[in-house]
Coordinates of C-alpha atoms in Angstrom, one line a residue:
Chain Y
M1 CA 0.0 0.0 0.0
L2 CA 1.2 3.5 -0.8
L3 CA -0.8 5.4 1.8
E4 CA -1.8 3.7 5.1
I5 CA -4.1 5.6 7.3
R6 CA -4.5 4.0 10.7
D7 CA -7.0 5.1 13.4
V8 CA -6.5 8.7 12.7
A9 CA -8.3 10.9 15.2
M10 CA -8.6 14.7 15.4
R11 CA -10.2 16.7 18.2
F12 CA -10.6 20.5 18.2
G13 CA -11.3 21.3 21.8
G14 CA -14.4 19.2 22.6
V15 CA -15.3 18.6 19.0
V16 CA -14.4 15.3 17.5
A17 CA -13.7 15.9 13.8
L18 CA -12.2 12.4 13.2
A19 CA -13.0 9.5 15.4
G20 CA -10.3 7.0 14.3
V21 CA -10.4 6.5 10.6
S22 CA -8.4 3.8 8.8
F23 CA -8.1 3.0 5.1
D24 CA -5.4 2.5 2.4
V25 CA -4.7 3.9 -1.0
G26 CA -2.9 1.5 -3.3
R27 CA -0.5 2.3 -6.0
R28 CA -2.0 3.7 -9.2
E29 CA -5.4 3.8 -7.4
I30 CA -7.8 6.7 -7.6
C31 CA -9.5 6.9 -4.3
G32 CA -12.5 9.2 -3.7
L33 CA -13.2 10.5 -0.3
I34 CA -16.8 11.5 0.2
G35 CA -19.1 12.5 3.0
P36 CA -21.7 15.2 3.8
N37 CA -20.5 18.6 5.0
G38 CA -18.8 18.3 8.4
S39 CA -18.1 14.6 8.0
G40 CA -14.3 15.2 8.4
K41 CA -13.1 14.9 4.8
T42 CA -11.2 18.1 4.8
T43 CA -9.8 17.5 8.3
L44 CA -8.5 14.1 7.1
F45 CA -7.1 15.7 4.0
N46 CA -5.3 18.3 6.1
C47 CA -3.9 15.7 8.4
I48 CA -2.4 13.8 5.4
S49 CA -1.0 17.0 3.9
G50 CA 0.5 18.1 7.2
I51 CA -1.6 21.2 7.8
Y52 CA -3.0 19.6 10.9
R53 CA -1.3 17.2 13.3
S54 CA -3.7 14.4 14.1
T55 CA -4.3 13.8 17.9
A56 CA -4.0 10.1 17.5
G57 CA -3.3 7.4 14.9
S58 CA -0.7 7.2 12.2
I59 CA -0.3 8.0 8.5
R60 CA 2.4 6.2 6.6
F61 CA 3.4 6.9 3.1
D62 CA 5.7 4.7 1.1
G63 CA 7.6 3.8 4.3
H64 CA 7.7 7.4 5.7
L65 CA 5.7 8.3 8.8
L66 CA 3.8 11.4 7.9
T67 CA 2.4 12.2 11.3
G68 CA 4.9 14.8 12.7
A69 CA 6.8 15.3 9.4
K70 CA 7.5 18.8 8.3
R71 CA 5.1 20.3 5.8
H72 CA 7.8 21.3 3.3
R73 CA 9.2 17.8 3.2
M74 CA 5.9 16.2 1.9
I75 CA 6.5 17.0 -1.7
G76 CA 10.0 15.4 -1.5
Y77 CA 8.4 12.2 -0.2
G78 CA 6.2 12.2 -3.3
I79 CA 3.0 13.9 -2.2
G80 CA 1.7 16.7 -4.4
R81 CA -1.5 18.6 -3.7
T82 CA -3.9 21.1 -5.1
F83 CA -6.0 23.4 -3.0
Q84 CA -9.7 23.8 -2.5
N85 CA -9.7 27.4 -3.4
L86 CA -7.0 28.4 -5.7
A87 CA -3.6 28.9 -4.0
L88 CA -1.5 30.2 -6.9
F89 CA 1.2 32.8 -6.8
R90 CA -0.8 35.7 -8.2
T91 CA 1.9 38.1 -9.3
M92 CA 3.9 35.4 -11.2
S93 CA 3.5 34.0 -14.7
V94 CA 2.1 30.5 -15.4
R95 CA 5.6 29.3 -16.2
E96 CA 7.0 30.6 -12.9
N97 CA 4.1 29.2 -10.9
I98 CA 4.6 25.8 -12.3
L99 CA 8.4 26.0 -11.8
V100 CA 7.9 26.5 -8.1
G101 CA 6.5 23.0 -8.0
A102 CA 10.0 21.8 -9.1
H103 CA 11.6 23.6 -6.2
H104 CA 12.3 20.5 -4.2
F105 CA 14.4 19.0 -7.1
G106 CA 16.9 21.8 -6.8
R107 CA 19.9 22.1 -4.5
A108 CA 21.3 25.4 -5.7
G109 CA 21.1 27.9 -2.8
F110 CA 21.5 31.7 -2.7
I111 CA 25.1 31.8 -3.6
A112 CA 25.0 29.3 -6.5
S113 CA 21.9 31.0 -7.9
A114 CA 23.4 34.5 -7.7
L115 CA 26.6 33.3 -9.4
R116 CA 24.7 31.2 -11.9
A117 CA 27.0 28.4 -11.0
P118 CA 27.1 25.4 -13.4
G119 CA 25.1 23.3 -11.0
A120 CA 22.3 25.9 -10.7
R121 CA 22.2 26.2 -14.5
A122 CA 21.9 22.5 -15.0
E123 CA 19.1 22.4 -12.5
E124 CA 17.3 25.2 -14.3
T125 CA 17.6 23.3 -17.6
S126 CA 16.2 20.1 -16.2
A127 CA 13.4 22.1 -14.5
R128 CA 12.6 23.6 -17.9
Q129 CA 12.4 20.2 -19.5
R130 CA 9.9 19.0 -16.9
L131 CA 8.0 22.2 -17.4
S132 CA 7.6 21.7 -21.1
T133 CA 6.3 18.2 -20.5
V134 CA 3.7 19.4 -18.0
L135 CA 2.7 22.4 -20.2
D136 CA 2.0 20.0 -23.1
M137 CA 0.1 17.5 -21.0
L138 CA -2.2 20.2 -19.5
E139 CA -2.3 22.3 -22.7
L140 CA -1.0 25.4 -21.0
G141 CA 1.8 26.2 -23.5
A142 CA -0.1 29.1 -25.1
V143 CA -0.5 30.9 -21.8
A144 CA 2.9 30.1 -20.2
E145 CA 4.0 33.7 -20.1
H146 CA 0.7 35.1 -18.9
L147 CA 0.1 36.2 -15.3
V148 CA -2.0 33.6 -13.6
A149 CA -4.3 36.2 -12.2
S150 CA -5.4 37.2 -15.7
L151 CA -6.6 33.7 -16.7
P152 CA -10.1 32.1 -16.5
F153 CA -10.8 30.2 -13.3
A154 CA -10.8 26.7 -15.0
T155 CA -7.4 27.5 -16.5
Q156 CA -6.0 28.6 -13.2
K157 CA -7.1 25.3 -11.8
R158 CA -5.1 23.5 -14.5
V159 CA -2.1 25.6 -13.6
E160 CA -2.4 24.5 -10.0
L161 CA -2.6 20.9 -11.2
A162 CA 0.5 21.4 -13.4
R163 CA 2.4 22.9 -10.4
A164 CA 1.6 19.7 -8.4
L165 CA 2.4 17.4 -11.3
I166 CA 5.8 18.9 -12.1
S167 CA 7.0 17.6 -8.8
S168 CA 6.6 14.0 -10.1
P169 CA 4.4 12.9 -7.1
Q170 CA 3.5 9.3 -6.4
L171 CA 0.4 10.5 -4.7
L172 CA -1.7 13.5 -5.8
L173 CA -4.0 15.0 -3.2
M174 CA -6.9 16.9 -4.8
D175 CA -9.1 19.0 -2.6
E176 CA -12.5 19.6 -4.3
P177 CA -11.1 20.0 -7.8
A178 CA -14.6 20.4 -9.3
G179 CA -15.5 23.3 -7.1
G180 CA -16.5 26.3 -9.2
L181 CA -16.4 24.4 -12.5
N182 CA -19.5 24.2 -14.8
H183 CA -20.9 20.9 -16.1
S184 CA -18.8 20.5 -19.2
E185 CA -15.7 21.6 -17.3
V186 CA -16.3 18.8 -14.8
D187 CA -16.6 16.3 -17.6
Q188 CA -13.2 17.5 -18.9
L189 CA -11.8 17.2 -15.4
A190 CA -12.9 13.6 -15.0
D191 CA -11.1 12.7 -18.3
L192 CA -8.0 14.7 -17.1
I193 CA -7.8 12.9 -13.8
R194 CA -7.9 9.5 -15.4
A195 CA -5.4 10.6 -18.0
I196 CA -3.0 11.8 -15.4
R197 CA -3.2 8.5 -13.5
D198 CA -2.7 6.5 -16.6
R199 CA 0.1 8.5 -18.1
M200 CA 2.0 9.2 -14.9
A201 CA 1.1 5.9 -13.1
I202 CA 0.4 7.7 -9.8
S203 CA -2.2 7.4 -7.1
I204 CA -4.8 10.1 -6.6
L205 CA -6.8 10.9 -3.4
L206 CA -9.8 12.9 -4.3
V207 CA -11.8 14.8 -1.8
E208 CA -15.0 15.9 -3.6
H209 CA -18.6 16.9 -3.1
H210 CA -19.4 16.3 -6.7
M211 CA -20.8 12.8 -6.5
N212 CA -21.0 12.2 -10.2
L213 CA -17.3 13.0 -10.7
V214 CA -16.2 10.8 -7.8
M215 CA -18.3 7.9 -9.0
R216 CA -17.0 8.2 -12.5
V217 CA -13.3 8.5 -11.9
S218 CA -12.6 6.6 -8.6
D219 CA -11.5 3.0 -8.4
R220 CA -12.5 3.0 -4.8
V221 CA -14.6 5.3 -2.7
V222 CA -14.4 5.9 1.1
A223 CA -17.4 7.5 2.7
L224 CA -17.2 9.4 6.0
E225 CA -19.9 10.6 8.3
F226 CA -19.3 12.4 11.7
G227 CA -15.6 11.6 11.6
S228 CA -16.1 7.8 11.1
K229 CA -15.8 5.6 8.0
I230 CA -19.2 4.3 7.0
A231 CA -18.3 2.7 3.7
D232 CA -15.2 1.6 1.7
G233 CA -15.4 -0.1 -1.7
S234 CA -16.0 0.2 -5.3
P235 CA -18.1 3.1 -6.5
A236 CA -21.1 0.8 -7.2
T237 CA -21.0 -0.8 -3.7
V238 CA -20.6 2.5 -1.9
Q239 CA -23.3 4.1 -4.0
S240 CA -25.8 1.4 -3.0
D241 CA -24.6 1.1 0.6
P242 CA -27.6 1.7 2.8
E243 CA -25.5 3.7 5.3
V244 CA -24.3 6.0 2.6
I245 CA -27.8 6.5 1.2
R246 CA -29.0 7.3 4.7
A247 CA -26.2 9.7 5.4
Y248 CA -26.9 11.6 2.2
L249 CA -30.6 11.2 1.6
G250 CA -32.2 9.5 4.6
G251 CA -34.3 11.3 7.2
G252 CA -33.2 12.0 10.7
V253 CA -31.7 15.2 12.1
H254 CA -28.4 14.8 10.3
A255 CA -29.9 14.6 6.8
Q256 CA -27.8 16.4 4.2
A257 CA -28.6 16.6 0.5
A258 CA -25.6 15.9 -1.7
Chain A
M1 CA 13.7 40.6 -26.0
A2 CA 16.5 39.4 -23.8
G3 CA 18.9 40.8 -26.3
T4 CA 17.4 44.2 -26.4
R5 CA 17.4 44.3 -22.6
M6 CA 21.0 43.4 -22.5
L7 CA 21.8 46.1 -25.0
A8 CA 19.8 48.7 -22.9
I9 CA 21.7 47.7 -19.8
M10 CA 25.1 48.0 -21.5
A11 CA 24.1 51.4 -23.0
G12 CA 23.0 52.6 -19.6
L13 CA 26.2 51.4 -18.0
A14 CA 28.3 53.1 -20.8
C15 CA 26.4 56.4 -20.1
A16 CA 27.0 56.0 -16.4
V17 CA 30.8 55.6 -17.0
A18 CA 30.9 58.5 -19.5
I19 CA 29.2 60.8 -16.9
A20 CA 32.3 60.4 -14.8
F21 CA 34.2 62.5 -17.3
A22 CA 31.5 65.1 -17.9
L23 CA 30.8 66.0 -14.2
S24 CA 33.0 66.8 -11.3
G25 CA 33.0 67.6 -7.6
Y26 CA 29.7 67.8 -5.8
H27 CA 27.6 66.5 -8.8
L28 CA 29.8 63.4 -9.1
F29 CA 29.5 62.9 -5.3
Q30 CA 25.7 63.1 -5.7
L31 CA 25.8 60.4 -8.3
T32 CA 28.1 58.3 -6.1
M33 CA 25.4 58.5 -3.5
V34 CA 22.7 57.6 -6.0
V35 CA 24.5 54.3 -6.8
T36 CA 25.1 53.7 -3.1
Y37 CA 21.4 54.2 -2.2
A38 CA 20.4 52.2 -5.2
I39 CA 22.3 49.2 -3.7
A40 CA 20.7 49.9 -0.3
I41 CA 17.2 50.1 -1.8
L42 CA 17.8 46.9 -3.8
G43 CA 18.6 45.2 -0.5
L44 CA 15.4 46.5 1.0
N45 CA 13.5 45.4 -2.1
I46 CA 14.7 41.8 -1.8
V47 CA 13.1 41.5 1.6
T48 CA 10.2 43.9 1.4
G49 CA 9.4 44.0 -2.3
Y50 CA 10.1 40.4 -3.3
N51 CA 9.7 38.5 -0.1
G52 CA 6.8 40.6 1.3
Q53 CA 8.5 41.2 4.8
I54 CA 8.1 44.9 5.6
S55 CA 11.3 46.4 7.1
L56 CA 11.3 49.9 8.4
G57 CA 14.8 49.5 9.9
H58 CA 17.2 48.9 7.0
G59 CA 19.0 52.1 8.0
A60 CA 20.4 50.1 10.8
F61 CA 22.2 47.7 8.4
Y62 CA 23.4 50.6 6.4
A63 CA 24.9 52.1 9.6
I64 CA 26.5 48.8 10.6
G65 CA 28.1 48.5 7.1
A66 CA 29.3 52.1 7.4
Y67 CA 30.8 51.6 10.8
V68 CA 32.5 48.4 9.9
T69 CA 34.3 50.1 7.0
A70 CA 35.1 53.2 9.1
I71 CA 36.5 51.2 12.0
L72 CA 38.5 48.9 9.8
M73 CA 40.0 51.9 7.9
S74 CA 40.8 54.1 10.8
N75 CA 41.7 51.6 13.5
Y76 CA 43.3 48.8 11.5
D77 CA 44.5 50.6 8.3
V78 CA 42.6 48.2 6.1
P79 CA 42.4 49.5 2.5
Y80 CA 38.9 50.8 1.7
W81 CA 38.1 48.2 -0.9
A82 CA 39.0 45.3 1.4
T83 CA 36.5 46.5 4.0
L84 CA 33.6 45.7 1.6
P85 CA 33.7 41.9 1.9
V86 CA 34.1 42.1 5.7
S87 CA 31.2 44.5 6.0
A88 CA 29.1 42.2 3.7
L89 CA 29.8 39.2 5.9
I90 CA 29.2 41.0 9.2
C91 CA 25.9 42.5 7.9
A92 CA 24.7 39.2 6.5
A93 CA 25.5 37.6 9.9
F94 CA 23.7 40.4 11.7
G95 CA 20.7 40.2 9.4
F96 CA 20.5 36.4 9.9
A97 CA 20.7 36.6 13.6
F98 CA 18.2 39.4 13.8
G99 CA 15.9 37.8 11.2
L100 CA 15.8 34.4 13.0
P101 CA 13.5 35.6 15.8
A102 CA 12.1 38.7 14.1
L103 CA 10.7 36.9 11.1
R104 CA 8.6 34.6 13.3
L105 CA 6.5 37.7 14.0
G106 CA 5.9 38.7 10.4
G107 CA 3.7 41.4 9.0
L108 CA 3.3 44.6 10.9
Y109 CA 5.1 43.2 14.0
L110 CA 8.2 42.7 11.9
A111 CA 7.8 46.3 10.6
L112 CA 7.8 47.5 14.2
T113 CA 10.7 45.3 15.3
T114 CA 12.9 46.5 12.5
F115 CA 11.8 50.1 13.3
A116 CA 12.9 49.5 16.9
L117 CA 16.3 48.3 15.7
A118 CA 16.7 51.5 13.7
V119 CA 15.7 53.6 16.7
A120 CA 18.1 51.8 19.0
L121 CA 21.2 51.6 16.9
P122 CA 22.3 55.3 16.9
Q123 CA 22.1 55.2 20.8
L124 CA 24.1 52.0 20.8
L125 CA 26.8 53.6 18.6
K126 CA 27.1 56.4 21.2
Y127 CA 27.6 54.0 24.0
P128 CA 30.7 55.0 26.0
A129 CA 32.1 51.4 26.3
L130 CA 32.2 51.2 22.5
E131 CA 33.9 54.6 22.1
P132 CA 37.4 53.2 21.3
W133 CA 35.9 51.8 18.1
T134 CA 32.9 54.0 17.3
G135 CA 34.3 57.3 18.3
G136 CA 31.2 58.0 20.3
V137 CA 29.2 61.1 19.4
Q138 CA 32.0 62.5 17.3
G139 CA 32.1 59.6 15.0
I140 CA 35.0 58.6 12.8
V141 CA 36.7 60.6 10.0
I142 CA 38.2 58.5 7.3
S143 CA 40.5 59.5 4.4
K144 CA 39.4 59.7 0.8
P145 CA 40.7 57.0 -1.4
E146 CA 42.9 58.0 -4.3
A147 CA 42.8 56.6 -7.8
P148 CA 45.2 53.6 -8.1
L149 CA 48.6 54.4 -9.6
G150 CA 48.7 54.9 -13.3
L151 CA 45.1 56.1 -13.6
R152 CA 44.7 59.8 -14.3
L153 CA 41.5 60.2 -12.5
S154 CA 40.4 62.6 -9.8
G155 CA 39.5 61.2 -6.4
D156 CA 35.8 61.9 -7.1
Q157 CA 35.9 60.3 -10.5
W158 CA 37.7 57.2 -9.1
L159 CA 35.3 56.9 -6.2
Y160 CA 32.3 57.2 -8.5
L161 CA 33.6 54.6 -10.9
F162 CA 34.6 52.3 -8.1
T163 CA 31.1 52.5 -6.5
L164 CA 29.5 52.1 -10.0
A165 CA 31.5 48.9 -10.6
V166 CA 30.6 47.4 -7.2
G167 CA 27.0 48.4 -7.8
A168 CA 26.9 46.8 -11.3
V169 CA 28.2 43.5 -9.9
M170 CA 25.7 43.6 -7.1
F171 CA 22.8 44.3 -9.4
L172 CA 23.9 41.5 -11.7
L173 CA 24.1 39.1 -8.8
A174 CA 20.7 40.2 -7.5
A175 CA 19.1 39.8 -11.0
N176 CA 20.5 36.3 -11.2
L177 CA 19.3 35.4 -7.7
L178 CA 15.8 36.8 -8.2
S179 CA 15.2 35.1 -11.6
G180 CA 16.2 31.6 -10.6
R181 CA 15.0 28.9 -8.3
I182 CA 15.6 30.9 -5.1
G183 CA 14.0 34.0 -6.5
R184 CA 10.9 32.2 -7.5
A185 CA 10.7 30.7 -4.0
I186 CA 11.2 34.2 -2.5
R187 CA 8.3 35.6 -4.5
A188 CA 6.1 32.5 -4.0
V189 CA 6.4 32.9 -0.2
R190 CA 5.2 36.5 -0.5
D191 CA 2.2 35.6 -2.8
N192 CA 1.1 32.5 -0.9
P193 CA 3.1 31.1 2.0
I194 CA 1.0 28.0 2.5
A195 CA 1.2 26.9 -1.1
A196 CA 4.9 27.7 -1.2
E197 CA 5.5 25.5 1.8
A198 CA 3.5 22.7 0.1
M199 CA 5.8 23.1 -2.9
G200 CA 8.8 22.3 -0.6
V201 CA 9.9 25.7 0.4
D202 CA 11.2 25.8 4.0
L203 CA 9.6 29.1 4.9
A204 CA 11.6 30.0 8.0
L205 CA 15.0 29.2 6.4
L206 CA 14.2 31.0 3.2
K207 CA 12.9 34.1 4.9
T208 CA 15.9 34.3 7.2
R209 CA 18.3 33.9 4.4
A210 CA 16.5 36.5 2.2
F211 CA 16.7 38.8 5.2
A212 CA 20.4 38.1 5.5
V213 CA 21.1 38.8 1.8
S214 CA 19.0 42.0 2.1
A215 CA 21.1 43.1 5.1
L216 CA 24.3 42.3 3.2
Y217 CA 23.3 44.5 0.3
T218 CA 22.3 47.4 2.5
G219 CA 25.4 47.0 4.6
V220 CA 27.7 47.1 1.6
A221 CA 25.9 50.3 0.5
G222 CA 26.6 51.7 4.0
S223 CA 30.3 50.9 3.5
L224 CA 30.3 52.6 0.1
G225 CA 28.4 55.6 1.6
A226 CA 31.0 55.9 4.4
I227 CA 33.9 55.9 1.9
A228 CA 32.1 58.6 -0.2
V229 CA 31.2 60.8 2.7
Q230 CA 34.5 60.1 4.5
F231 CA 32.7 60.4 7.8
V232 CA 30.4 58.4 10.0
A233 CA 28.6 59.5 13.1
P234 CA 25.6 58.1 15.0
D235 CA 23.3 60.9 14.0
S236 CA 23.8 60.3 10.2
F237 CA 22.0 57.1 10.7
S238 CA 18.8 58.1 12.5
V239 CA 15.4 56.5 11.9
F240 CA 14.9 59.0 9.1
L241 CA 17.4 57.1 7.0
S242 CA 15.4 53.9 7.2
I243 CA 12.2 55.8 6.2
T244 CA 14.1 57.5 3.4
L245 CA 15.1 54.1 2.0
F246 CA 11.5 52.9 2.3
V247 CA 10.4 56.0 0.4
G248 CA 13.0 55.2 -2.3
L249 CA 11.7 51.7 -2.5
V250 CA 8.1 52.7 -3.0
V251 CA 8.8 55.6 -5.4
G252 CA 11.1 53.5 -7.5
G253 CA 8.9 50.5 -7.6
V254 CA 8.2 47.6 -5.3
A255 CA 9.7 44.3 -6.5
S256 CA 11.6 45.9 -9.3
I257 CA 15.4 45.8 -9.8
S258 CA 15.7 48.9 -12.0
G259 CA 13.3 50.7 -9.7
A260 CA 15.9 50.8 -7.0
I261 CA 18.0 53.2 -9.2
F262 CA 15.1 55.5 -9.8
G263 CA 14.2 55.4 -6.1
A264 CA 17.8 56.3 -5.2
A265 CA 17.8 59.2 -7.6
F266 CA 14.6 60.4 -6.0
I267 CA 15.9 60.4 -2.5
V268 CA 19.2 62.1 -3.5
F269 CA 17.8 64.8 -5.8
V270 CA 14.3 65.6 -4.6
P271 CA 15.3 66.9 -1.2
N272 CA 17.8 69.3 -2.9
L273 CA 15.1 70.3 -5.3
A274 CA 12.7 71.0 -2.5
E275 CA 15.2 73.2 -0.8
Q276 CA 15.7 75.2 -4.0
V277 CA 11.9 75.7 -4.2
S278 CA 11.6 76.9 -0.7
K279 CA 14.4 77.0 1.9
A280 CA 11.9 77.6 4.7
A281 CA 9.5 74.9 3.9
A282 CA 11.7 72.3 2.2
G283 CA 10.0 69.5 4.1
A284 CA 6.6 70.6 3.0
V285 CA 7.6 70.8 -0.6
Y286 CA 9.2 67.4 -0.4
G287 CA 6.0 66.0 1.0
V288 CA 3.9 67.5 -1.8
I289 CA 6.3 66.2 -4.4
L290 CA 6.2 62.7 -2.8
I291 CA 2.4 62.7 -2.7
G292 CA 2.3 63.9 -6.3
F293 CA 4.5 61.0 -7.3
L294 CA 2.4 58.4 -5.5
Y295 CA -0.7 59.9 -7.0
F296 CA 0.5 60.0 -10.6
I297 CA 2.6 56.9 -10.7
P298 CA 1.4 54.6 -7.9
S299 CA 3.4 51.6 -9.3
G300 CA 6.6 53.6 -9.1
F301 CA 9.1 54.7 -11.8
A302 CA 9.6 51.1 -12.8
G303 CA 5.9 50.5 -13.3
M304 CA 5.6 53.7 -15.4
A305 CA 8.6 52.7 -17.5
R306 CA 7.1 49.3 -18.1
R307 CA 3.8 50.9 -19.2
I308 CA 5.5 53.3 -21.6
L309 CA 7.5 50.5 -23.1
Q310 CA 4.3 48.4 -23.6
R311 CA 2.7 51.3 -25.4
M312 CA 5.7 51.9 -27.6
I313 CA 6.2 48.3 -28.6
P314 CA 3.2 47.1 -30.7
Q315 CA 1.5 44.3 -28.8
R316 CA 0.6 41.0 -30.3
P317 CA -3.1 40.7 -31.0
A318 CA -5.1 39.5 -28.0
M319 CA -4.2 35.9 -27.8
L320 CA -6.9 33.3 -28.0
V321 CA -6.5 30.7 -25.3
R322 CA -7.7 27.2 -25.8
T323 CA -9.3 26.0 -22.6
E324 CA -11.2 22.9 -21.8
V325 CA -14.4 24.7 -22.7
G326 CA -13.5 25.8 -26.1
V327 CA -11.9 29.1 -27.1
R328 CA -12.1 32.2 -25.0
E329 CA -10.6 35.5 -25.4
N330 CA -7.7 35.7 -23.0
G331 CA -8.3 37.5 -19.7
H332 CA -12.0 37.1 -19.7
A333 CA -13.5 34.4 -17.6

């Protein structure tokens, strides 16, 4: 297993956001993480990406213990991520934004960069090669020199994806990638997510509200409710799971429409 | 485009060298100070403009650089040029040590902490126990460097050309630094620290190092300033110096390398200009000119120059961008 989540719990004061969740994500697997609002998806996502430190349990990735690891080390372990609301570098061009994703490959520090030492130049060349691959894959070549802030929302989302992919992750964490996209853009996104997995042979953990997207692209779906796992299996099994149906549609005080 | 830019820089540098033979005395001294302040503002720009950490106390690093040079020259007979690397190292170390705790504060608190440093330093320089080195309130007088043997240049000419050469090298190094891997990380931290960290940037380390480099630049400028003025005293480095550098940064253009030169020219020439307009109310005239500049060119000289260039050079027709949802005109969502 690439990602092993074991009994992860998270409390904020008296509020239990995660009450011991366990599941795995295998290599080359697209895993969808779903749940009604407040079910703990984003909390779990933040525990994996290091934004939060879980109060109990462990998260292992490819042999590394992630619980307690430094946030800036994650990308070096092979974990790339995109953000729920865009988190781009607004004053920088598309090209520069994406190149920041290749930062962790470099070793050239302040002095080597200022002197344009041979090592720094070689790194820059290899970063540019990675860049052109990613630009092609995400069809961003035409806007490479544009400021990201001047681009349409859907294009900015692709820039963020490109920035995560240039780091050659083994696991891509995507936080609500469909948010803010229209119907046809979501269709395109579904194709893109599968294409990325197939071409780069990576695992993807998808936290998403958009049920249609999750069911279409995922190999496996994990459903959370009130910080606990209520279902884990193929999209078809999870979709027909009575617990999941109850959580999303069923009556009771916790009812939430998806 | 890169070729034209290179050509423009070479032409500018050639003009700057030629001026040394057209002007003399006080005017040349003023230009020496423009180059000096340009280096200082570039240093401030690295930390404030590019990395987004507001410093209101860079005058302190300028002062430390100036005193290192003055003390080395007067107490230890070190040649003026050899004091520069020493001053660079000391100021970088000082910037690193100061930045380590101060950068944890960030934002407005960092602005106030650096301001406090600038307020405290002149007092420290007057401290009696340090008087054998600092010369106390009287400060230190240093001798003016002569042109090296064989060069038929006046002292002023040589000093200007020396400062210009140091400045050119430092600008080149800064341009390299800011355009490469580290420069992108420096700007990324300013634009979105959480995303930058997720991309593998060690925020604390990068910010502290950027602060150290910034202090190094401003410190070397202080050294060059001390050599040009031939005198250092605590009261030359009041809080007002820090604010002046900040003014130069904003007027020249935040996060712009060439802007530092414009900003330096502003802080050297405009106060003189204001004094010519009205001796009695020079401060008020300066204030009015400053407000006028900020009103008419809010993005600084560098921003204005960029806009003029864009207007002069015919633009490519609005590019059509192929997105997932067909073709849209670029820039409109």
